[in-house]
Short mmCIF file of N, CA and C in Angstrom, two decimals:
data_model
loop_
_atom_site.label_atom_id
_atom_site.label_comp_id
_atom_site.label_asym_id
_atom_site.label_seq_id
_atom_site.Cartn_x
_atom_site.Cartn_y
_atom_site.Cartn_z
N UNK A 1155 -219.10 179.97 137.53
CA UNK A 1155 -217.65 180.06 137.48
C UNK A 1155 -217.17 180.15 136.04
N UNK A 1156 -216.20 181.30 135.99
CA UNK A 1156 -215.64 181.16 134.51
C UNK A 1156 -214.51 180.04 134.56
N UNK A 1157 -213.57 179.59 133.54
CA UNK A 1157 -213.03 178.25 133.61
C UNK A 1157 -211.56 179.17 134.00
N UNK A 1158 -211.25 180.64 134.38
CA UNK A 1158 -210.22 180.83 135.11
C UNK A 1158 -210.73 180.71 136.85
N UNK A 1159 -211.86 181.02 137.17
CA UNK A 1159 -212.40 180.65 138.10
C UNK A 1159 -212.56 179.21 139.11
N UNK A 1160 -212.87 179.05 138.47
CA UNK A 1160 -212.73 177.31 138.36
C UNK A 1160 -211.71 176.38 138.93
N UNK A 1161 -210.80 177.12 137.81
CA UNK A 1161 -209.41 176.69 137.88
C UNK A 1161 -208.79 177.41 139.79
N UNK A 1162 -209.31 178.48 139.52
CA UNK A 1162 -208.60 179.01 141.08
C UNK A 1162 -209.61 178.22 142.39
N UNK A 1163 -210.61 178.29 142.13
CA UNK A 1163 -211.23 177.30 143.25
C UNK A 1163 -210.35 176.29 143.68
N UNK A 1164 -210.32 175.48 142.55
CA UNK A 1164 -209.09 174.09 143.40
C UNK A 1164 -208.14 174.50 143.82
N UNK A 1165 -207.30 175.75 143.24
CA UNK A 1165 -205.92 176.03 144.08
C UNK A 1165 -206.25 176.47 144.98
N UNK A 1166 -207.47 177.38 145.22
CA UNK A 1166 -208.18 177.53 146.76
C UNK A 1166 -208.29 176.22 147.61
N UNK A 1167 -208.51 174.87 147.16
CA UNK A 1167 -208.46 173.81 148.31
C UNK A 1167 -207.24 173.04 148.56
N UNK A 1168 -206.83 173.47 147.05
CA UNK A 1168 -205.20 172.31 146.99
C UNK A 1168 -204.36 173.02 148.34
N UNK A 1169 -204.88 174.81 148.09
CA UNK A 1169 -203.63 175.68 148.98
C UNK A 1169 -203.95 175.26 150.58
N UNK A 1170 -204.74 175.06 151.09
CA UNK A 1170 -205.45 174.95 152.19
C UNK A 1170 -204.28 174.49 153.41
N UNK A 1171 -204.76 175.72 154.08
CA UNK A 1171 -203.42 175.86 155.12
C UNK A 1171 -201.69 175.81 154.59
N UNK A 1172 -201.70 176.75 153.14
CA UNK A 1172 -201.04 177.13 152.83
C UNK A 1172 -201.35 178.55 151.97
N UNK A 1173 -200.39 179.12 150.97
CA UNK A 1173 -200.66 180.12 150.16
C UNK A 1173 -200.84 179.77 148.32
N UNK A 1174 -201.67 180.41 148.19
CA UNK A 1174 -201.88 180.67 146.95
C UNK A 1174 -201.52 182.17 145.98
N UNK A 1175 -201.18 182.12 145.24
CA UNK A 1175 -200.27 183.39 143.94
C UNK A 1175 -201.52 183.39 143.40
N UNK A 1176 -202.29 184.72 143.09
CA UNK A 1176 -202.79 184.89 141.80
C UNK A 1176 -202.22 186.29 141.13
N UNK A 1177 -201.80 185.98 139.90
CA UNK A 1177 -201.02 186.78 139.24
C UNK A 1177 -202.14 187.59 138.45
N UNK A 1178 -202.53 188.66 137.77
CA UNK A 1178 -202.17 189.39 137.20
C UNK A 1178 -204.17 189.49 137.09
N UNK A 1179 -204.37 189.69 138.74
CA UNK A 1179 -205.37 189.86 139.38
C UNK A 1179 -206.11 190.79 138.80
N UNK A 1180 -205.82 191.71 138.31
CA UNK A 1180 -206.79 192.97 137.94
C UNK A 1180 -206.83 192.54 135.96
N UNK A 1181 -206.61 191.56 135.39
CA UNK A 1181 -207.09 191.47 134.39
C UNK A 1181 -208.40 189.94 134.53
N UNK A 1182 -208.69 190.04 135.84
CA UNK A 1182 -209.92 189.24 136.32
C UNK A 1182 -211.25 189.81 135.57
N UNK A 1183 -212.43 189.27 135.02
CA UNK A 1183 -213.14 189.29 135.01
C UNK A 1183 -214.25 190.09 136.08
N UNK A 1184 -215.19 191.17 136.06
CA UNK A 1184 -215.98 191.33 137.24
C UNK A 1184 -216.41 190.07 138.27
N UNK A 1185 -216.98 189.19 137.27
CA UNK A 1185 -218.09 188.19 137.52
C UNK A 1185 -216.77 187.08 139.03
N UNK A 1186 -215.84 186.99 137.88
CA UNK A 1186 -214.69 185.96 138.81
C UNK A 1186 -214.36 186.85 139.83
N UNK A 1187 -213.92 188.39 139.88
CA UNK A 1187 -213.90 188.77 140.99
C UNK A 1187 -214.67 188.93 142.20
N UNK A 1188 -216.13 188.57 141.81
CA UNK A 1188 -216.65 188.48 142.54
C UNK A 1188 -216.50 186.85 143.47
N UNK A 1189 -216.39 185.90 142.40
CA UNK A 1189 -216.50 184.39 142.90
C UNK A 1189 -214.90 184.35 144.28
N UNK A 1190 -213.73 184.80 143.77
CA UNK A 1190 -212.92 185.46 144.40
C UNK A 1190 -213.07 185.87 145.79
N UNK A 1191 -213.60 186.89 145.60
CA UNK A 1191 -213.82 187.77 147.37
C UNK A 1191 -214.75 186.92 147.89
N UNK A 1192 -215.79 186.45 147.10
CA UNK A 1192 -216.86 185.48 148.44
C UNK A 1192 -215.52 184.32 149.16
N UNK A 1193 -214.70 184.10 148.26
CA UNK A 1193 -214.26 182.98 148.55
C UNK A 1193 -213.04 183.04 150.07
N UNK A 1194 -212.34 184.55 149.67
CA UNK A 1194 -211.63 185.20 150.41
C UNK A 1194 -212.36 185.75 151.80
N UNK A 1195 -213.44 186.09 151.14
CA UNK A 1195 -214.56 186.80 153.00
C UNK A 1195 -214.76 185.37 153.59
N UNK A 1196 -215.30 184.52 153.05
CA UNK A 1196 -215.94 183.18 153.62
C UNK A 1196 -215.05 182.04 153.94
N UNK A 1197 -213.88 182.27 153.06
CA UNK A 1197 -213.15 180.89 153.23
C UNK A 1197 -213.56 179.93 153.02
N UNK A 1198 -214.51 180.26 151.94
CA UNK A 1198 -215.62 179.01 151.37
C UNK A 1198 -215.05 178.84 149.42
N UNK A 1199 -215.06 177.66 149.02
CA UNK A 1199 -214.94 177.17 148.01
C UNK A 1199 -215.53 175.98 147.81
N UNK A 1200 -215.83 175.96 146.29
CA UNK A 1200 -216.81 174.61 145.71
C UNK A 1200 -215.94 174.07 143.96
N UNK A 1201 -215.93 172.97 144.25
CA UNK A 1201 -215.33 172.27 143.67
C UNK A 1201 -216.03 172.18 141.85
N UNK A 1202 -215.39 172.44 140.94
CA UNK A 1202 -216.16 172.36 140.26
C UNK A 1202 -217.54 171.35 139.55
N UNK A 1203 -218.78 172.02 139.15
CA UNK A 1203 -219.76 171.12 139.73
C UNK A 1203 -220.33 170.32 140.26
N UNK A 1204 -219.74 170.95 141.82
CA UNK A 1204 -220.19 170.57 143.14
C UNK A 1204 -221.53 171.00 143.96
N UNK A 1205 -222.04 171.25 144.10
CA UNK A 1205 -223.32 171.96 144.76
C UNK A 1205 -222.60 171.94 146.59
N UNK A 1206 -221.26 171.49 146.99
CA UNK A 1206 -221.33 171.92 148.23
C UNK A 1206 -220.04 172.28 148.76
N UNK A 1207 -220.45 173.29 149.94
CA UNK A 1207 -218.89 174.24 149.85
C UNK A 1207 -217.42 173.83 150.48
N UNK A 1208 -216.70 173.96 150.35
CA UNK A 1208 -215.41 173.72 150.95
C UNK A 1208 -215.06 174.83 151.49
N UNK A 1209 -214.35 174.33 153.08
CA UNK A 1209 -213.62 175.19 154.11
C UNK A 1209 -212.39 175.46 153.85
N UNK A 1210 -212.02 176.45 153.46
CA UNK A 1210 -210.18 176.74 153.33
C UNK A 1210 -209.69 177.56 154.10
N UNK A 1211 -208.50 177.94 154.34
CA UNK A 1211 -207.77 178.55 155.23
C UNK A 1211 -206.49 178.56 154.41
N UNK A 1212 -206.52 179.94 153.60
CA UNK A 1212 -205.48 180.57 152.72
C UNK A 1212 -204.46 181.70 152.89
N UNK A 1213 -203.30 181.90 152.76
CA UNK A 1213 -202.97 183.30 152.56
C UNK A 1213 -203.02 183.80 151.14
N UNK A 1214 -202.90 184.90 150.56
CA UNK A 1214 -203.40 184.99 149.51
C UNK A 1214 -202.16 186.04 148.92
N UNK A 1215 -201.32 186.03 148.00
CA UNK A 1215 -200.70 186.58 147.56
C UNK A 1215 -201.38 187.02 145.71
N UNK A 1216 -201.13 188.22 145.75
CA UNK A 1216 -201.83 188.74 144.51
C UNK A 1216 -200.79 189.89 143.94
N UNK A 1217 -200.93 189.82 142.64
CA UNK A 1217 -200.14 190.41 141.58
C UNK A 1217 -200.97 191.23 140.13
N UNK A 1218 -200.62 192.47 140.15
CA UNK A 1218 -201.29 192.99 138.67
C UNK A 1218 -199.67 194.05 138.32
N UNK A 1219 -199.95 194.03 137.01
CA UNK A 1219 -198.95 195.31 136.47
C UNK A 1219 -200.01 196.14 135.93
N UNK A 1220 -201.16 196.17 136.90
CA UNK A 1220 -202.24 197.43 136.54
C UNK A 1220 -202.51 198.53 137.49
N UNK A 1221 -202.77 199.57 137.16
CA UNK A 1221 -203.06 200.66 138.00
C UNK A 1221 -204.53 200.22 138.93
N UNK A 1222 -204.46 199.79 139.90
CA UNK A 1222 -205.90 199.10 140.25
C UNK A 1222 -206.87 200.11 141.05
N UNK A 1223 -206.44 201.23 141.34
CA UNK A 1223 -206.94 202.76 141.64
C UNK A 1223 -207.54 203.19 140.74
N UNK A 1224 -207.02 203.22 139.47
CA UNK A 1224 -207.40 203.43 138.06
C UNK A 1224 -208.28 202.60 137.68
N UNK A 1225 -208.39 201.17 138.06
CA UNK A 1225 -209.61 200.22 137.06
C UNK A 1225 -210.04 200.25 138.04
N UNK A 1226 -210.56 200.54 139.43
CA UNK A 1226 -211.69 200.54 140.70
C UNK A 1226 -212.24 202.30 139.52
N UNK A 1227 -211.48 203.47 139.51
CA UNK A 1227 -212.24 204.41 139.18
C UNK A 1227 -213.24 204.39 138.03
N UNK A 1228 -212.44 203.16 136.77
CA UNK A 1228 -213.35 203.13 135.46
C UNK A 1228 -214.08 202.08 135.66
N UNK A 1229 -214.31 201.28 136.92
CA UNK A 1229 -215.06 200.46 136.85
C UNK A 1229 -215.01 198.94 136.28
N UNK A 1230 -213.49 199.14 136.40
CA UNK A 1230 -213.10 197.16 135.86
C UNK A 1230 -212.45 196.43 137.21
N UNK A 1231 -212.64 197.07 138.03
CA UNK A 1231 -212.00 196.52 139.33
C UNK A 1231 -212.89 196.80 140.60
N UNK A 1232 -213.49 195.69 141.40
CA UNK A 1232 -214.01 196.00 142.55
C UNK A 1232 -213.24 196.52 143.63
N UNK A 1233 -214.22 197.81 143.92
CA UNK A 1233 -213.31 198.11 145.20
C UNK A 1233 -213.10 197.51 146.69
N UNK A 1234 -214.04 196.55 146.59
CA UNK A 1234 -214.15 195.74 147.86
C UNK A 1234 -213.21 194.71 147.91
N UNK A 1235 -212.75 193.92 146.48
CA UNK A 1235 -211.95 193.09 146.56
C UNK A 1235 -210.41 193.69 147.23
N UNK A 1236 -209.95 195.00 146.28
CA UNK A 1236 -208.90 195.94 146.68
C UNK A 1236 -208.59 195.93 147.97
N UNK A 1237 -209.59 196.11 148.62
CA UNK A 1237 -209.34 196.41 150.15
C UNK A 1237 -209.09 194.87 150.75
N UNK A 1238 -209.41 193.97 149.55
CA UNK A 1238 -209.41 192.69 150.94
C UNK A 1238 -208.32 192.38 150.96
N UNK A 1239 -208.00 192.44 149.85
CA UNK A 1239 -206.03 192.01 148.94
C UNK A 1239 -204.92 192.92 149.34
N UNK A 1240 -205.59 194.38 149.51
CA UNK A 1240 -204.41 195.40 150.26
C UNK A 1240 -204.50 194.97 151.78
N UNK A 1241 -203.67 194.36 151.88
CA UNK A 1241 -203.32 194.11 153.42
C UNK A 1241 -201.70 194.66 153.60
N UNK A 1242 -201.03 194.22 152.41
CA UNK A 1242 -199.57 194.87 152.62
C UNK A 1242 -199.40 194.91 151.22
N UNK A 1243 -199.37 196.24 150.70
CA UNK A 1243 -198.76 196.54 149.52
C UNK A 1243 -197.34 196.47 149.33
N UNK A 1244 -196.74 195.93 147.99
CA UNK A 1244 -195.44 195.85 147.76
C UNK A 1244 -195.41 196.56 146.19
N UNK A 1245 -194.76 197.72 145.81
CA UNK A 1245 -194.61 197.72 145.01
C UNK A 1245 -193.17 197.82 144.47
N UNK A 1246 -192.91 196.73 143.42
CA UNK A 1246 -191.86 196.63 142.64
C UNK A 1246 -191.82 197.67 141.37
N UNK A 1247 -190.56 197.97 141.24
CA UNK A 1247 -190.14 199.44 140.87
C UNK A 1247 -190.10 199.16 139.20
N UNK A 1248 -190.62 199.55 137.67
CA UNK A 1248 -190.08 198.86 136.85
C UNK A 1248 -188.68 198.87 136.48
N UNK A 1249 -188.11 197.94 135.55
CA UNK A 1249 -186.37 197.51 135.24
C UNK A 1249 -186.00 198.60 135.71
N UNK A 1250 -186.38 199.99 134.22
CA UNK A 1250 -186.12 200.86 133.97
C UNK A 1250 -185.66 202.09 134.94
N UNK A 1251 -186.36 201.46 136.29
CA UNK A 1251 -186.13 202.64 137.62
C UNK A 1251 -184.73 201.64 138.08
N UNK A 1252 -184.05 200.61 137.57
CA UNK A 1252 -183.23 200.22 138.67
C UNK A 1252 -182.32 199.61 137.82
N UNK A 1253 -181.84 200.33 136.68
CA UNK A 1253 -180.87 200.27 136.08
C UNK A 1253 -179.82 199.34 136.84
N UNK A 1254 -179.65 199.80 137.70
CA UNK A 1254 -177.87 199.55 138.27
C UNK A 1254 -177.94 197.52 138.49
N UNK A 1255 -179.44 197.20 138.60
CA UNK A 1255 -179.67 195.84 138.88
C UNK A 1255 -179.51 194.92 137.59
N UNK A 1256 -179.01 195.39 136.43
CA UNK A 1256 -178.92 194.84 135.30
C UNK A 1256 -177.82 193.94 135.06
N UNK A 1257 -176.49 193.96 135.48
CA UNK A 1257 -175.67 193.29 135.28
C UNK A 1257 -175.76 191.91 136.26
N UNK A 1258 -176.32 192.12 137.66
CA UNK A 1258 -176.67 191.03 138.21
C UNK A 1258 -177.98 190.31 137.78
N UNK A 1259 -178.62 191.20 137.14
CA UNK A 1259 -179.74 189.83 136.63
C UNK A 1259 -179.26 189.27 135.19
N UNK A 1260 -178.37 190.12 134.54
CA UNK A 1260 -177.71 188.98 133.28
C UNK A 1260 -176.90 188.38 134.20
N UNK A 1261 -176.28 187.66 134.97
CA UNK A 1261 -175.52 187.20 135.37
C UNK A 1261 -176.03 185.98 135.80
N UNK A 1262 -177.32 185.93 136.70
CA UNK A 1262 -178.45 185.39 137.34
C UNK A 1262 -178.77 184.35 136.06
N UNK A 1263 -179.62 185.43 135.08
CA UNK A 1263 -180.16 184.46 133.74
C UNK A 1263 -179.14 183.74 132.88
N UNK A 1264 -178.62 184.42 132.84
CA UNK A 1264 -176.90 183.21 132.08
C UNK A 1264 -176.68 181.93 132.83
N UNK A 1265 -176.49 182.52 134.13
CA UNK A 1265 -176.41 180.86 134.93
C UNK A 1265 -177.16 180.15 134.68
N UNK A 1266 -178.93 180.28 135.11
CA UNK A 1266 -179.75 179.66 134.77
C UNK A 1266 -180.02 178.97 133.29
N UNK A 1267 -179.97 180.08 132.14
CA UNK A 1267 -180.11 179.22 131.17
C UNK A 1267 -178.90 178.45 130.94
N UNK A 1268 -177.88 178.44 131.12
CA UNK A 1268 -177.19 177.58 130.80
C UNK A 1268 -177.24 176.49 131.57
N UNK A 1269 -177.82 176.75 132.89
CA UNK A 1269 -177.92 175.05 133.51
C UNK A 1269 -179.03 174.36 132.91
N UNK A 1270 -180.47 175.16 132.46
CA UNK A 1270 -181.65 174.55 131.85
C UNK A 1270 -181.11 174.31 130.31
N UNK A 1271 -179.97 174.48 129.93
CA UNK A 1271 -179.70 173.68 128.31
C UNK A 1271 -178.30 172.59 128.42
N UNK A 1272 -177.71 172.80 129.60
CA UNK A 1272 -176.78 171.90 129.35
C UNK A 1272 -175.26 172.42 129.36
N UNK A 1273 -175.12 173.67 129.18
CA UNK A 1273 -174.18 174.40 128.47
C UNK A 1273 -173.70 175.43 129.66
N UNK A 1274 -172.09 175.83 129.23
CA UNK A 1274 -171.28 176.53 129.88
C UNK A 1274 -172.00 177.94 129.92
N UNK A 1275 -171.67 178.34 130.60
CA UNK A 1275 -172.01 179.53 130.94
C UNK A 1275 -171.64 181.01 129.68
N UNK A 1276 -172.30 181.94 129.27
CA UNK A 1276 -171.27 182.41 128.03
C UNK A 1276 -171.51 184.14 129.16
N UNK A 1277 -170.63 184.40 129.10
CA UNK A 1277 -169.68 186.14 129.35
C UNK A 1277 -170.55 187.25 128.49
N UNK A 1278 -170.88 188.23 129.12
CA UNK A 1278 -171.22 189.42 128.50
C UNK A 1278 -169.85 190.88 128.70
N UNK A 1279 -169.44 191.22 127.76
CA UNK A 1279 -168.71 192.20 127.50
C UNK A 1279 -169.46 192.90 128.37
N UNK A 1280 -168.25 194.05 129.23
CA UNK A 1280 -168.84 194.89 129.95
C UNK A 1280 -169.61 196.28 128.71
N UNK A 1281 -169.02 196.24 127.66
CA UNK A 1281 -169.71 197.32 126.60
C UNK A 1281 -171.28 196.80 126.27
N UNK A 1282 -171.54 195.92 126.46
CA UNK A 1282 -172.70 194.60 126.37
C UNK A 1282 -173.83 195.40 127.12
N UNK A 1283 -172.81 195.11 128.53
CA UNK A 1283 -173.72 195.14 129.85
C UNK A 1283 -173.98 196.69 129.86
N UNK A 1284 -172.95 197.63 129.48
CA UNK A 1284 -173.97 199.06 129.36
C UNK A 1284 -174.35 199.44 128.85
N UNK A 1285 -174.81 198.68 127.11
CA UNK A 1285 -175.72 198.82 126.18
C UNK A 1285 -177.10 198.56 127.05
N UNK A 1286 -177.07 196.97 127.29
CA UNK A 1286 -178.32 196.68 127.71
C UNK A 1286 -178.74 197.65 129.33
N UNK A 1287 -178.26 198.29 129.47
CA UNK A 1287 -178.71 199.15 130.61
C UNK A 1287 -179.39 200.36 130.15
N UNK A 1288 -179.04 200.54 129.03
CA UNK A 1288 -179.36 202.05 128.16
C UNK A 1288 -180.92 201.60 127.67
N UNK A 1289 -181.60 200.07 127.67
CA UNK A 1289 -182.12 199.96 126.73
C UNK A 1289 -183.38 200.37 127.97
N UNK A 1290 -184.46 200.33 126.75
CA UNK A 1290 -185.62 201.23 127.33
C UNK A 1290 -186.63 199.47 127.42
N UNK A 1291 -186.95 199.11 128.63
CA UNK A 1291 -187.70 197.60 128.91
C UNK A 1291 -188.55 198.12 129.34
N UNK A 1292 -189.64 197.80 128.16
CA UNK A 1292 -191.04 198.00 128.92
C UNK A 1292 -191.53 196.88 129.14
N UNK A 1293 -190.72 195.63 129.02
CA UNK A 1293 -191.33 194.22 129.61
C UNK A 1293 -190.80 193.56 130.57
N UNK A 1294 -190.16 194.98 131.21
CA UNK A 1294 -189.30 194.54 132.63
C UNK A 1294 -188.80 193.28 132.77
N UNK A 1295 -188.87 192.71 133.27
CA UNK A 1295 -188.11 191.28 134.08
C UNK A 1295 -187.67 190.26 132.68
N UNK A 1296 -189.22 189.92 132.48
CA UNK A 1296 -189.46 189.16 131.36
C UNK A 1296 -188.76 189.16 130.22
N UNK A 1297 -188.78 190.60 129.80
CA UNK A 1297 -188.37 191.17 128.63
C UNK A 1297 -186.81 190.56 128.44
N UNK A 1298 -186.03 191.43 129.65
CA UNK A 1298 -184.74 191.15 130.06
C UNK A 1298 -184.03 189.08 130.24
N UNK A 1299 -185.08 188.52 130.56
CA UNK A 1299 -184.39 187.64 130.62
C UNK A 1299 -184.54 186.75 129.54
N UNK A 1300 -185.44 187.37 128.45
CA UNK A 1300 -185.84 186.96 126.58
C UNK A 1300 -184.03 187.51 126.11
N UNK A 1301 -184.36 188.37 126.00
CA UNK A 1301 -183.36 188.83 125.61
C UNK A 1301 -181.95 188.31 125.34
N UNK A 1302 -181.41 188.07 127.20
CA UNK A 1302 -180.23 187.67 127.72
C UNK A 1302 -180.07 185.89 126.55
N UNK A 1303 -181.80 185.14 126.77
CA UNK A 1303 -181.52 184.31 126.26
C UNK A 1303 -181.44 184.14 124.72
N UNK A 1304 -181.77 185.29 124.12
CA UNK A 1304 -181.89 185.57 122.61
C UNK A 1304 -180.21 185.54 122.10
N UNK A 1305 -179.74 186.50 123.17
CA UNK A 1305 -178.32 186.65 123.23
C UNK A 1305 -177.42 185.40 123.40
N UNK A 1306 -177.63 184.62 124.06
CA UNK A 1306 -176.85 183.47 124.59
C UNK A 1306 -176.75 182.52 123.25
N UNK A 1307 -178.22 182.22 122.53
CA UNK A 1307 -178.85 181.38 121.63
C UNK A 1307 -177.73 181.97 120.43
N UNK A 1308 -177.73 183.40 119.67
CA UNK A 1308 -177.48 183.93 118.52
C UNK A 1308 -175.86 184.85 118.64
N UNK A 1309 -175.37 185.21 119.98
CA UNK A 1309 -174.16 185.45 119.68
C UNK A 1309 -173.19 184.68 119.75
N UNK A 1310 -172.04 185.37 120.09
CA UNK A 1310 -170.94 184.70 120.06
C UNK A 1310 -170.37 184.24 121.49
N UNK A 1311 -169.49 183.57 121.79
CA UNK A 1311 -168.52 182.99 122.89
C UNK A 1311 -168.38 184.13 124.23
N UNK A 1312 -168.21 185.27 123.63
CA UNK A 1312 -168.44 186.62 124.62
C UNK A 1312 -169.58 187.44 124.16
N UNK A 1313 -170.62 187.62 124.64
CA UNK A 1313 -171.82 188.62 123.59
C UNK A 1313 -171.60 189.74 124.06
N UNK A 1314 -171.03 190.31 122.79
CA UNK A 1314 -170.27 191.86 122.54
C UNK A 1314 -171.49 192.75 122.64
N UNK A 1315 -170.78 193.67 122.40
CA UNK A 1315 -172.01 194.93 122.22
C UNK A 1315 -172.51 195.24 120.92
N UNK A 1316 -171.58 194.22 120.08
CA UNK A 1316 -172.79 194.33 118.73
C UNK A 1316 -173.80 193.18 118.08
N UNK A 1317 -173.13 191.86 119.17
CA UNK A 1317 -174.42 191.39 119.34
C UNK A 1317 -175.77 192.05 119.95
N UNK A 1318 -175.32 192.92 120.96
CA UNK A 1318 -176.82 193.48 121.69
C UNK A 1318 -177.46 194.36 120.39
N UNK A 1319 -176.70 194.97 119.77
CA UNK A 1319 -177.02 195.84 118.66
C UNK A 1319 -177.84 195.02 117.63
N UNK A 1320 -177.38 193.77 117.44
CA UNK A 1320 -177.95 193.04 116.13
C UNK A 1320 -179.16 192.42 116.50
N UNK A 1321 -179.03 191.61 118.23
CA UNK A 1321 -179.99 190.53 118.52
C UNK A 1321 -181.55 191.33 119.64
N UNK A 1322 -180.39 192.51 119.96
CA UNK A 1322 -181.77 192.77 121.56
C UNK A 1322 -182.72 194.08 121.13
N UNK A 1323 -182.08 194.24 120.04
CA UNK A 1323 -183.16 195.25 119.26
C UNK A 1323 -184.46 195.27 118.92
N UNK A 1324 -185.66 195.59 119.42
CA UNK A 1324 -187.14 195.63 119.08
C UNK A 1324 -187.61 195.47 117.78
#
């Protein structure tokens, strides 16, 4: 077991007769993907340096922002695992395809950070909100809600559109 391995074994028993998330599945290791699918075919897991196996009963939710067609073809992705994990594909569209969802997720992250600091809520100028729609996020979600909070942290009372100019700039 590698020590990301490892680490997923126990959430393999902790999850037991529940679900487990593994995120960003296709930057797995061969070796762990393999420890993985035995674990997923068998429903078998071992505790770390344990010599004996544990029975689980998982659903398995999995996540990559990788082309995994693409790393099964170059050979960084098993294709056997693929098939065990494609049971229902979902793919989420990046930011950039769904523009129009931008003003409700600053709206979303404003609330939030301001309840995780304590603080009122602060207003984005609608000139704001169609700057940051123009902007090109190649760190989708993430990116966007750095940002919003970069914005909240460094502008002003309403974050204008030349805060976005000064603060959300690359």
């Amino acid at each position: 077991f590698t020590s990301a391995v490892k680490d997923r074994a126990g959430k393999f028993e902790a999850a037991d007769g529940g679900t487990i998330f593994l995120d960003e599945i296709g930057d797995m290791s061969l070796a762990a993907q393999a420890k993985v699918l035995r674990a997923l075919q068998e429903n078998l897991v071992q505790r770390v340096g344990a010599d004996k196996d544990i029975k689980v009963n998982v659903r398995v939710v999995a996540a990559t922002n990788k082309d995994l067609k693409k790393e099964i073809a170059e050979g960084r992705f098993r294709e056997d695992l693929y098939h065990r994990l494609a049971v229902i594909l979902i793919k989420v569209p990046a930011l950039n395809e769904r523009r129009d969802d931008i003003p409700l997720l600053i709206e979303h992250f404003t609330a939030k950070i301001a309840e995780e600091q304590g603080n009122i809520a602060k207003s984005f100028s609608p000139a704001a909100i169609k700057l940051l729609q123009e902007y090109d996020w190649t760190g989708n979600i993430r990116e966007l809600r750095n940002v919003v909070e970069r914005l909240i942290i460094l502008g002003g009372t309403e974050i204008s559109e030349n805060d976005v100019k000064l603060f959300a700039s690359k």
